[in-house]
Short mmCIF file of C-alpha atoms in Angstrom, two decimals:
data_model
loop_
_atom_site.label_atom_id
_atom_site.label_comp_id
_atom_site.label_asym_id
_atom_site.label_seq_id
_atom_site.Cartn_x
_atom_site.Cartn_y
_atom_site.Cartn_z
CA UNK A 1 12.66 -12.21 41.39
CA UNK A 2 13.57 -9.10 39.33
CA UNK A 3 16.49 -11.03 37.77
CA UNK A 4 14.13 -13.88 36.81
CA UNK A 5 11.71 -11.45 35.18
CA UNK A 6 14.53 -9.89 33.16
CA UNK A 7 15.70 -13.33 31.99
CA UNK A 8 12.14 -14.26 31.01
CA UNK A 9 11.76 -11.08 28.96
CA UNK A 10 15.08 -11.72 27.22
CA UNK A 11 14.03 -15.28 26.41
CA UNK A 12 10.69 -14.08 24.95
CA UNK A 13 12.51 -11.48 22.85
CA UNK A 14 14.78 -14.22 21.52
CA UNK A 15 11.79 -16.35 20.54
CA UNK A 16 10.14 -13.45 18.74
CA UNK A 17 13.34 -12.51 16.90
CA UNK A 18 14.01 -16.13 15.88
CA UNK A 19 10.45 -16.56 14.58
CA UNK A 20 10.63 -13.34 12.57
CA UNK A 21 13.98 -14.26 11.03
CA UNK A 22 12.82 -17.78 10.20
CA UNK A 23 10.14 -16.44 7.86
CA UNK A 24 11.72 -15.56 4.51
CA UNK A 25 8.80 -15.00 2.13
CA UNK A 26 9.68 -12.28 -0.40
CA UNK A 27 7.56 -10.89 -3.25
CA UNK A 28 8.75 -8.96 -6.33
CA UNK A 29 7.87 -6.61 -7.83
CA UNK A 30 5.90 -4.66 -5.21
CA UNK A 31 3.47 -3.21 -7.76
CA UNK A 32 2.40 -4.33 -11.22
CA UNK A 33 0.71 -2.74 -14.25
CA UNK A 34 -0.65 -4.74 -17.17
CA UNK A 35 -0.82 -2.66 -20.33
CA UNK A 36 -3.88 -2.88 -22.58
CA UNK A 37 -1.89 -5.13 -24.94
CA UNK A 38 -0.97 -7.57 -22.15
CA UNK A 39 -3.15 -10.47 -21.04
CA UNK A 40 -0.84 -11.64 -18.25
CA UNK A 41 2.23 -10.84 -16.19
CA UNK A 42 3.79 -12.30 -13.09
CA UNK A 43 5.01 -11.95 -9.52
CA UNK A 44 8.00 -13.85 -8.14
CA UNK A 45 7.63 -15.42 -4.70
CA UNK A 46 10.87 -16.55 -3.08
CA UNK A 47 11.93 -18.16 0.18
CA UNK A 48 15.05 -16.61 1.72
CA UNK A 49 14.47 -18.20 5.12
CA UNK A 50 15.68 -21.44 6.64
CA UNK A 51 12.41 -23.43 6.60
CA UNK A 52 9.91 -24.38 3.85
CA UNK A 53 7.02 -21.98 3.20
CA UNK A 54 3.40 -22.43 2.18
CA UNK A 55 1.44 -19.47 0.80
CA UNK A 56 -2.00 -18.68 -0.55
CA UNK A 57 -2.60 -16.10 -3.31
CA UNK A 58 -5.94 -14.31 -3.79
CA UNK A 59 -7.25 -11.37 -5.85
CA UNK A 60 -9.51 -8.52 -4.74
CA UNK A 61 -11.08 -5.71 -6.77
CA UNK A 62 -9.81 -2.46 -5.25
CA UNK A 63 -12.00 0.63 -5.15
CA UNK A 64 -12.17 3.75 -2.98
CA UNK A 65 -15.39 5.11 -1.49
CA UNK A 66 -15.92 7.99 0.94
CA UNK A 67 -12.19 8.43 1.37
CA UNK A 68 -11.52 4.80 2.27
CA UNK A 69 -10.15 1.72 0.50
CA UNK A 70 -12.56 -1.10 -0.27
CA UNK A 71 -11.60 -4.61 -1.40
CA UNK A 72 -14.00 -7.26 -2.72
CA UNK A 73 -13.19 -10.78 -4.02
CA UNK A 74 -12.93 -10.83 -7.82
CA UNK A 75 -12.75 -13.30 -10.69
CA UNK A 76 -11.89 -10.60 -13.23
CA UNK A 77 -8.22 -11.39 -12.59
CA UNK A 78 -6.94 -14.90 -11.92
CA UNK A 79 -3.72 -16.11 -10.31
CA UNK A 80 -1.89 -19.32 -11.17
CA UNK A 81 -1.03 -21.18 -9.05
CA UNK A 82 -3.18 -19.99 -6.11
CA UNK A 83 -1.34 -22.21 -3.59
CA UNK A 84 2.46 -22.21 -3.29
CA UNK A 85 4.99 -24.51 -1.67
CA UNK A 86 8.51 -23.09 -1.48
CA UNK A 87 11.56 -25.01 -0.33
CA UNK A 88 14.51 -23.13 1.18
CA UNK A 89 16.13 -20.88 -1.46
CA UNK A 90 13.35 -21.78 -3.91
CA UNK A 91 11.20 -19.36 -5.94
CA UNK A 92 7.97 -19.57 -7.91
CA UNK A 93 6.42 -17.40 -10.61
CA UNK A 94 2.75 -16.58 -9.98
CA UNK A 95 0.96 -15.56 -13.17
CA UNK A 96 -1.52 -12.67 -13.01
CA UNK A 97 -4.10 -13.21 -15.76
CA UNK A 98 -6.78 -10.80 -17.00
CA UNK A 99 -9.91 -12.77 -17.90
CA UNK A 100 -11.65 -10.16 -20.06
CA UNK A 101 -10.98 -7.17 -22.28
CA UNK A 102 -8.92 -4.25 -20.94
CA UNK A 103 -10.86 -1.38 -19.35
CA UNK A 104 -12.43 0.91 -21.93
CA UNK A 105 -11.74 4.19 -20.10
CA UNK A 106 -10.00 4.49 -16.72
CA UNK A 107 -7.63 1.81 -15.47
CA UNK A 108 -8.96 -0.84 -13.09
CA UNK A 109 -7.24 -1.54 -9.77
CA UNK A 110 -6.81 -4.81 -7.89
CA UNK A 111 -4.93 -6.13 -4.88
CA UNK A 112 -3.13 -9.45 -5.05
CA UNK A 113 -2.89 -10.68 -1.46
CA UNK A 114 -0.24 -13.26 -0.58
CA UNK A 115 -0.64 -14.91 2.82
CA UNK A 116 2.05 -17.09 4.34
CA UNK A 117 0.35 -20.10 5.92
CA UNK A 118 1.42 -21.60 9.27
CA UNK A 119 3.61 -24.65 8.99
CA UNK A 120 1.87 -27.99 9.67
CA UNK A 121 2.09 -28.92 13.31
CA UNK A 122 3.04 -25.43 14.46
CA UNK A 123 1.37 -24.20 17.59
CA UNK A 124 1.89 -22.70 21.04
CA UNK A 125 4.29 -25.48 22.02
CA UNK A 126 6.74 -24.28 19.36
CA UNK A 127 6.72 -20.63 20.37
CA UNK A 128 5.34 -17.54 18.71
CA UNK A 129 5.12 -17.74 14.92
CA UNK A 130 4.64 -14.75 12.64
CA UNK A 131 2.62 -15.17 9.46
CA UNK A 132 3.36 -12.60 6.76
CA UNK A 133 0.90 -10.90 4.42
CA UNK A 134 1.72 -8.97 1.25
CA UNK A 135 -0.85 -6.83 -0.56
CA UNK A 136 0.45 -5.97 -4.04
CA UNK A 137 -1.30 -3.27 -6.12
CA UNK A 138 -2.08 -4.50 -9.62
CA UNK A 139 -3.41 -2.10 -12.26
CA UNK A 140 -5.09 -2.96 -15.56
CA UNK A 141 -4.37 -0.07 -17.93
CA UNK A 142 -6.94 1.12 -20.44
CA UNK A 143 -6.12 1.96 -24.05
CA UNK A 144 -6.38 5.66 -23.17
CA UNK A 145 -4.55 6.07 -19.87
CA UNK A 146 -1.34 7.80 -20.90
CA UNK A 147 -2.34 11.27 -19.73
CA UNK A 148 -1.62 10.56 -16.06
CA UNK A 149 -3.63 11.44 -12.94
CA UNK A 150 -5.44 14.77 -12.63
CA UNK A 151 -5.35 15.84 -9.00
CA UNK A 152 -6.93 18.57 -6.92
CA UNK A 153 -5.70 19.27 -3.39
CA UNK A 154 -7.23 20.81 -0.29
CA UNK A 155 -6.26 21.22 3.35
CA UNK A 156 -9.21 21.11 5.75
CA UNK A 157 -9.49 21.94 9.41
CA UNK A 158 -11.42 19.47 11.54
CA UNK A 159 -11.28 20.82 15.07
CA UNK A 160 -7.61 20.80 16.02
CA UNK A 161 -6.73 18.35 13.26
CA UNK A 162 -5.50 18.91 9.70
CA UNK A 163 -6.92 16.72 6.94
CA UNK A 164 -5.47 16.52 3.43
CA UNK A 165 -8.03 15.76 0.71
CA UNK A 166 -6.90 14.69 -2.76
CA UNK A 167 -9.31 14.03 -5.65
CA UNK A 168 -8.32 12.33 -8.90
CA UNK A 169 -10.37 13.03 -12.03
CA UNK A 170 -7.80 11.41 -14.33
CA UNK A 171 -7.76 7.91 -15.80
CA UNK A 172 -4.79 6.48 -13.90
CA UNK A 173 -3.91 6.15 -10.23
CA UNK A 174 -1.69 8.48 -8.24
CA UNK A 175 0.80 7.10 -5.71
CA UNK A 176 1.68 9.78 -3.14
CA UNK A 177 4.87 9.73 -1.08
CA UNK A 178 7.29 11.97 0.84
CA UNK A 179 5.06 14.96 1.56
CA UNK A 180 6.62 18.28 2.61
CA UNK A 181 5.05 21.70 3.04
CA UNK A 182 6.85 25.00 2.40
CA UNK A 183 5.11 28.10 3.78
CA UNK A 184 5.24 31.57 2.24
CA UNK A 185 8.62 32.26 3.88
CA UNK A 186 10.13 29.05 2.54
CA UNK A 187 10.15 27.19 5.85
CA UNK A 188 9.73 23.45 5.16
CA UNK A 189 7.85 20.99 7.34
CA UNK A 190 7.75 17.25 6.76
CA UNK A 191 4.17 16.03 6.65
CA UNK A 192 4.70 12.34 5.88
CA UNK A 193 7.84 10.38 5.04
CA UNK A 194 7.59 7.42 2.68
CA UNK A 195 4.40 6.14 1.09
CA UNK A 196 1.23 8.02 2.04
CA UNK A 197 -1.18 6.09 -0.17
CA UNK A 198 -2.97 5.95 -3.51
CA UNK A 199 -5.79 7.89 -5.15
CA UNK A 200 -7.54 5.78 -7.76
CA UNK A 201 -9.21 7.24 -10.89
CA UNK A 202 -12.50 8.95 -10.10
CA UNK A 203 -11.90 8.73 -6.35
CA UNK A 204 -11.11 11.06 -3.48
CA UNK A 205 -8.97 10.16 -0.48
CA UNK A 206 -8.31 11.93 2.79
CA UNK A 207 -5.49 11.64 5.32
CA UNK A 208 -5.15 13.13 8.78
CA UNK A 209 -1.82 14.92 9.18
CA UNK A 210 0.18 15.27 12.40
CA UNK A 211 0.92 18.95 11.75
CA UNK A 212 -1.66 21.34 13.34
CA UNK A 213 -3.85 23.62 11.14
CA UNK A 214 -1.96 26.75 12.20
CA UNK A 215 1.02 25.69 10.08
CA UNK A 216 -1.11 26.15 6.93
CA UNK A 217 -2.81 29.43 7.87
CA UNK A 218 -0.85 31.42 5.25
CA UNK A 219 -0.93 28.86 2.47
CA UNK A 220 2.17 27.64 0.69
CA UNK A 221 3.52 24.87 -1.50
CA UNK A 222 3.07 21.14 -1.12
CA UNK A 223 6.06 19.12 -2.37
CA UNK A 224 5.55 15.42 -2.99
CA UNK A 225 6.34 12.45 -5.20
CA UNK A 226 3.51 11.42 -7.51
CA UNK A 227 4.15 8.04 -9.11
CA UNK A 228 7.82 8.60 -8.36
CA UNK A 229 8.07 12.08 -9.94
CA UNK A 230 8.70 15.22 -7.86
CA UNK A 231 5.75 17.61 -7.98
CA UNK A 232 4.85 20.95 -6.41
CA UNK A 233 1.31 22.08 -5.74
CA UNK A 234 0.13 25.47 -4.45
CA UNK A 235 -2.06 25.17 -1.36
CA UNK A 236 -4.38 28.05 -0.35
CA UNK A 237 -4.62 29.10 3.29
CA UNK A 238 -6.53 26.64 5.41
CA UNK A 239 -10.05 27.63 6.42
CA UNK A 240 -10.15 29.43 9.78
CA UNK A 241 -11.83 27.83 12.79
CA UNK A 242 -15.56 28.51 13.10
#
């Protein structure tokens, strides 16, 4: 019986791996900015798998409220074509089109969501099938957005948890990645590897960190990548527990 269970698990793992490998939808680039002088740009969708692919493309206005992302359907930006059929080794350009004038002050943010659709006739009888989703940040730059983001940072204690709050009063977004903290003695602690998230213009975001509040009791320096550029920011001691 134990041997049969092991064989069943191996067979299920094989189905899952085969389904994952069969899906070859790729999207490039992974982020896009239209300058104020541009009315349109494009994303390339390609099929690197071994079966045809169908995909749907939609646009959402992207805002941030109360430290959380919010997406709402939008017609301010159009995509063409919205439905894609890709043969094996085929690729298709999807045009991203701004329908109005560029933003007058801060840049506007959108998410272009690409959903791979299930193949016709697929179902439980053909095993487990993964359907991919890409969410590509698309920014519409204003005529006056060259100054970059203006960020303020704060570590907060919430019980036994540490929360990082970042506010952006600038006119462009900030992409945060690869966070490290160096205390007053120079000891470095990794806070988050890879992409942490974005702070849009005029918004504030917050992230719970895995490192306990005691690590920030003496203050120090936060080292991170902001829009791909290495940056250091002094962090005051975290507020003591009440």
